[in-house]
mmCIF file with all atom_site columns, C-alpha atoms in Angstrom:
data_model
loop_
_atom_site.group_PDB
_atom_site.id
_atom_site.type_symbol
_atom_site.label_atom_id
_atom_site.label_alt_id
_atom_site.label_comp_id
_atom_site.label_asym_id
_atom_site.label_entity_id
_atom_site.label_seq_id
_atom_site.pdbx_PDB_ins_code
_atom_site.Cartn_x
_atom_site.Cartn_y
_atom_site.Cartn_z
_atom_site.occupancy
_atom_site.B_iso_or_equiv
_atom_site.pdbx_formal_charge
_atom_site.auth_seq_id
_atom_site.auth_comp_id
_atom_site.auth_asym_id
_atom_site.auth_atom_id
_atom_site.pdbx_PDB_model_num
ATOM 1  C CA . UNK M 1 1  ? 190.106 21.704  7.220  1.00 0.00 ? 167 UNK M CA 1
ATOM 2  C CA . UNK M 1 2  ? 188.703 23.717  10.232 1.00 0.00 ? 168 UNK M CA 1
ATOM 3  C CA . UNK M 1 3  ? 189.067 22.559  13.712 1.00 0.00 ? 169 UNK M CA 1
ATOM 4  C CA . UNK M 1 4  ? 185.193 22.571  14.516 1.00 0.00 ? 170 UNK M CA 1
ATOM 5  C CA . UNK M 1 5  ? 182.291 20.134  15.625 1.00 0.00 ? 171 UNK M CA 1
ATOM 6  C CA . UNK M 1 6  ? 181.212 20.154  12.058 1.00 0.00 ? 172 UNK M CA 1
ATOM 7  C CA . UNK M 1 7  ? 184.281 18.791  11.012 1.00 0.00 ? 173 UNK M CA 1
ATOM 8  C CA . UNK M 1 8  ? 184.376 16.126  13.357 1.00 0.00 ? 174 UNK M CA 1
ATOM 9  C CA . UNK M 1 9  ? 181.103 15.103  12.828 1.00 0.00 ? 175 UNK M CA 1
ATOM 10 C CA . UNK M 1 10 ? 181.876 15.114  9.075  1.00 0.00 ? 176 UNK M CA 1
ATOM 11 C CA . UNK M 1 11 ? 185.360 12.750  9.858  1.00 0.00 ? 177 UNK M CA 1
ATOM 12 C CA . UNK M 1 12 ? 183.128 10.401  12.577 1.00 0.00 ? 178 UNK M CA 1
ATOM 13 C CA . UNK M 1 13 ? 181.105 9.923   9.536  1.00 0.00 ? 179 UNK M CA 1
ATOM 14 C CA . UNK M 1 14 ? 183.261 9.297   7.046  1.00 0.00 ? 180 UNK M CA 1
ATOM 15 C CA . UNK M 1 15 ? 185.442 6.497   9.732  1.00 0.00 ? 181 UNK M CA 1
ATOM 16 C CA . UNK M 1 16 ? 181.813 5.071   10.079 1.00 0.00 ? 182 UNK M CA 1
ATOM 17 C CA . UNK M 1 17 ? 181.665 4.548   6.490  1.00 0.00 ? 183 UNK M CA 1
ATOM 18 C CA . UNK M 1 18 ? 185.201 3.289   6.284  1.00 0.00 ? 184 UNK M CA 1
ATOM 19 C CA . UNK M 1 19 ? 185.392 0.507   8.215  1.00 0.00 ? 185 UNK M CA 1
ATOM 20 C CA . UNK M 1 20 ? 181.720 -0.583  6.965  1.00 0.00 ? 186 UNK M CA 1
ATOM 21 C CA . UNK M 1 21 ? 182.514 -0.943  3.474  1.00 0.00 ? 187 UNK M CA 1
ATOM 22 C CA . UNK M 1 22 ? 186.148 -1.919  3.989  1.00 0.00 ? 188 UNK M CA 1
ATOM 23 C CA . UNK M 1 23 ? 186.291 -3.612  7.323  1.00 0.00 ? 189 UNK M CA 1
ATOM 24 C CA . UNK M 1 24 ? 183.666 -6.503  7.170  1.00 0.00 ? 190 UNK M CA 1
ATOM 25 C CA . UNK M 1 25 ? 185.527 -8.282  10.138 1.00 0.00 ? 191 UNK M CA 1
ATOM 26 C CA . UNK M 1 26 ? 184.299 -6.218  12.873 1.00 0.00 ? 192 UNK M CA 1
ATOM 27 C CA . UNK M 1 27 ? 181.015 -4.305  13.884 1.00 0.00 ? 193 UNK M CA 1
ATOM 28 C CA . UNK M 1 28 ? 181.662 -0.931  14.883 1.00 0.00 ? 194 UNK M CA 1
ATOM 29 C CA . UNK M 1 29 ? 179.930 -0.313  18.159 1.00 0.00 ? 195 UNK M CA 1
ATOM 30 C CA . UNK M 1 30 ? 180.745 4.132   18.780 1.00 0.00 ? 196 UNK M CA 1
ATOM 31 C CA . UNK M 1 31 ? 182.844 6.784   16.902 1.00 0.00 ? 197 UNK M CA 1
ATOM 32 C CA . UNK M 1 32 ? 183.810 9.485   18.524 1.00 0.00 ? 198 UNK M CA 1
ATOM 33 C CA . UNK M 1 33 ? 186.006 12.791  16.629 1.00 0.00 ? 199 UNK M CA 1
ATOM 34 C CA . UNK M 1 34 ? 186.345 15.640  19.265 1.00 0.00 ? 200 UNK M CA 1
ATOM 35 C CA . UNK M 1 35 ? 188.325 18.691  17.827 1.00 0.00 ? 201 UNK M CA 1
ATOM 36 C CA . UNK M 1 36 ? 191.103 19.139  20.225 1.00 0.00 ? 202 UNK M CA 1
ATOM 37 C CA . UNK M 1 37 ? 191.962 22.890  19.615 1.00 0.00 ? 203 UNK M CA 1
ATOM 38 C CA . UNK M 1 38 ? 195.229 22.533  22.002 1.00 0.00 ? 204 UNK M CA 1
ATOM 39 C CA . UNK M 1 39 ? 197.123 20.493  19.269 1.00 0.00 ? 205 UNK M CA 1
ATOM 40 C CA . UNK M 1 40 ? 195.215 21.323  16.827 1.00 0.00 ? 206 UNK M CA 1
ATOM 41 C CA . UNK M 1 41 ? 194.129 17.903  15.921 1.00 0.00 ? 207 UNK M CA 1
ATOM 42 C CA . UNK M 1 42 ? 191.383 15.619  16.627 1.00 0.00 ? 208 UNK M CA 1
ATOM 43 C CA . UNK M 1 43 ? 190.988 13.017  19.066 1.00 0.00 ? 209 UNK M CA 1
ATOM 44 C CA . UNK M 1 44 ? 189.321 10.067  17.873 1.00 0.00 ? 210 UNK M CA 1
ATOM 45 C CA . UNK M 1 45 ? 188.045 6.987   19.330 1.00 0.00 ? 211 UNK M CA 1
ATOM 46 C CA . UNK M 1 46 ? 186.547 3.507   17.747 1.00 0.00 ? 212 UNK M CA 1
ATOM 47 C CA . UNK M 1 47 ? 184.769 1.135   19.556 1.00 0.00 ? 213 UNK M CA 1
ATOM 48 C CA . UNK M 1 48 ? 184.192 -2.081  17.929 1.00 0.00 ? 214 UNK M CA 1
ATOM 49 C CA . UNK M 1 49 ? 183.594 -5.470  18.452 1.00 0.00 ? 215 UNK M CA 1
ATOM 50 C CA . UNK M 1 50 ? 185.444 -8.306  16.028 1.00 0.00 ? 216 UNK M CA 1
ATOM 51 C CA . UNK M 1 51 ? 182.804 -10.671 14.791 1.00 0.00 ? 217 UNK M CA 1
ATOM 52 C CA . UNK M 1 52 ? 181.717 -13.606 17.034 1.00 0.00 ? 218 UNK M CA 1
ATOM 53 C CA . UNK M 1 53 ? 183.293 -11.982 19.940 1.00 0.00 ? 219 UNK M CA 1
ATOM 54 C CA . UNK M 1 54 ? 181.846 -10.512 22.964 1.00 0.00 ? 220 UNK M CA 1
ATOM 55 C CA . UNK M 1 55 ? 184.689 -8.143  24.187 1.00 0.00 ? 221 UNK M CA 1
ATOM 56 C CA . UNK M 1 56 ? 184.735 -4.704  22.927 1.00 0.00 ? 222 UNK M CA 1
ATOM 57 C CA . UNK M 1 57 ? 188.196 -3.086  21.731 1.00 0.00 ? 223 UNK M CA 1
ATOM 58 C CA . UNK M 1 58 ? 188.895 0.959   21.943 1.00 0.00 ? 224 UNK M CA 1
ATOM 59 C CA . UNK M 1 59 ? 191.114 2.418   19.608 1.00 0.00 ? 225 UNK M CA 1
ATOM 60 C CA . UNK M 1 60 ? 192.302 5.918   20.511 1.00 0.00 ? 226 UNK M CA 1
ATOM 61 C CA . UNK M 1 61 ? 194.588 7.928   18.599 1.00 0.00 ? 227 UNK M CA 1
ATOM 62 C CA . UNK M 1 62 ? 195.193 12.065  17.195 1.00 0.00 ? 228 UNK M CA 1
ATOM 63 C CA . UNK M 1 63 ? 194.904 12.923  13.961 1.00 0.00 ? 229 UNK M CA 1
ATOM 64 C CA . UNK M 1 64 ? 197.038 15.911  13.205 1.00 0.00 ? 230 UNK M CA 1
ATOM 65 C CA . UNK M 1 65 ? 197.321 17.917  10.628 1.00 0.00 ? 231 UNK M CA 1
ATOM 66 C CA . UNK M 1 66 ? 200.733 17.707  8.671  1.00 0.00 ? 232 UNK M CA 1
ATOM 67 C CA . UNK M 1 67 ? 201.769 20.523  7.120  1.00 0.00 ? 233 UNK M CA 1
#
């Protein structure tokens, strides 16, 4: 796919969507896909909270392209 805001938008989405519909443990509090066009790879970021808990957790991690 191309490294663009589209894109990310479209794969901030699609995590949204994800964790809904399979993930019905947690509330997902922010999303965040920023193309990162030095690695060529996104940088993503999930804030969510686990059910009955007050404390948010982050989740940070690249997701490259492999071939």
């Amino acid at each position: 796919e191309n490294l663009d805001p589209v894109t990310a938008t479209m794969l901030q989405r699609e995590i949204e969507e994800v964790l809904r519909t399979f993930e019905p443990r947690v509330k997902v509090s922010v999303v965040t896909v920023v193309p990162n066009y030095d690695a060529n790879a996104f940088s993503v970021t999930i804030q969510f909270f686990i059910l009955n808990s007050t404390r948010p957790i982050n989740v940070n991690f690249l997701l490259e392209r492999i071939r």
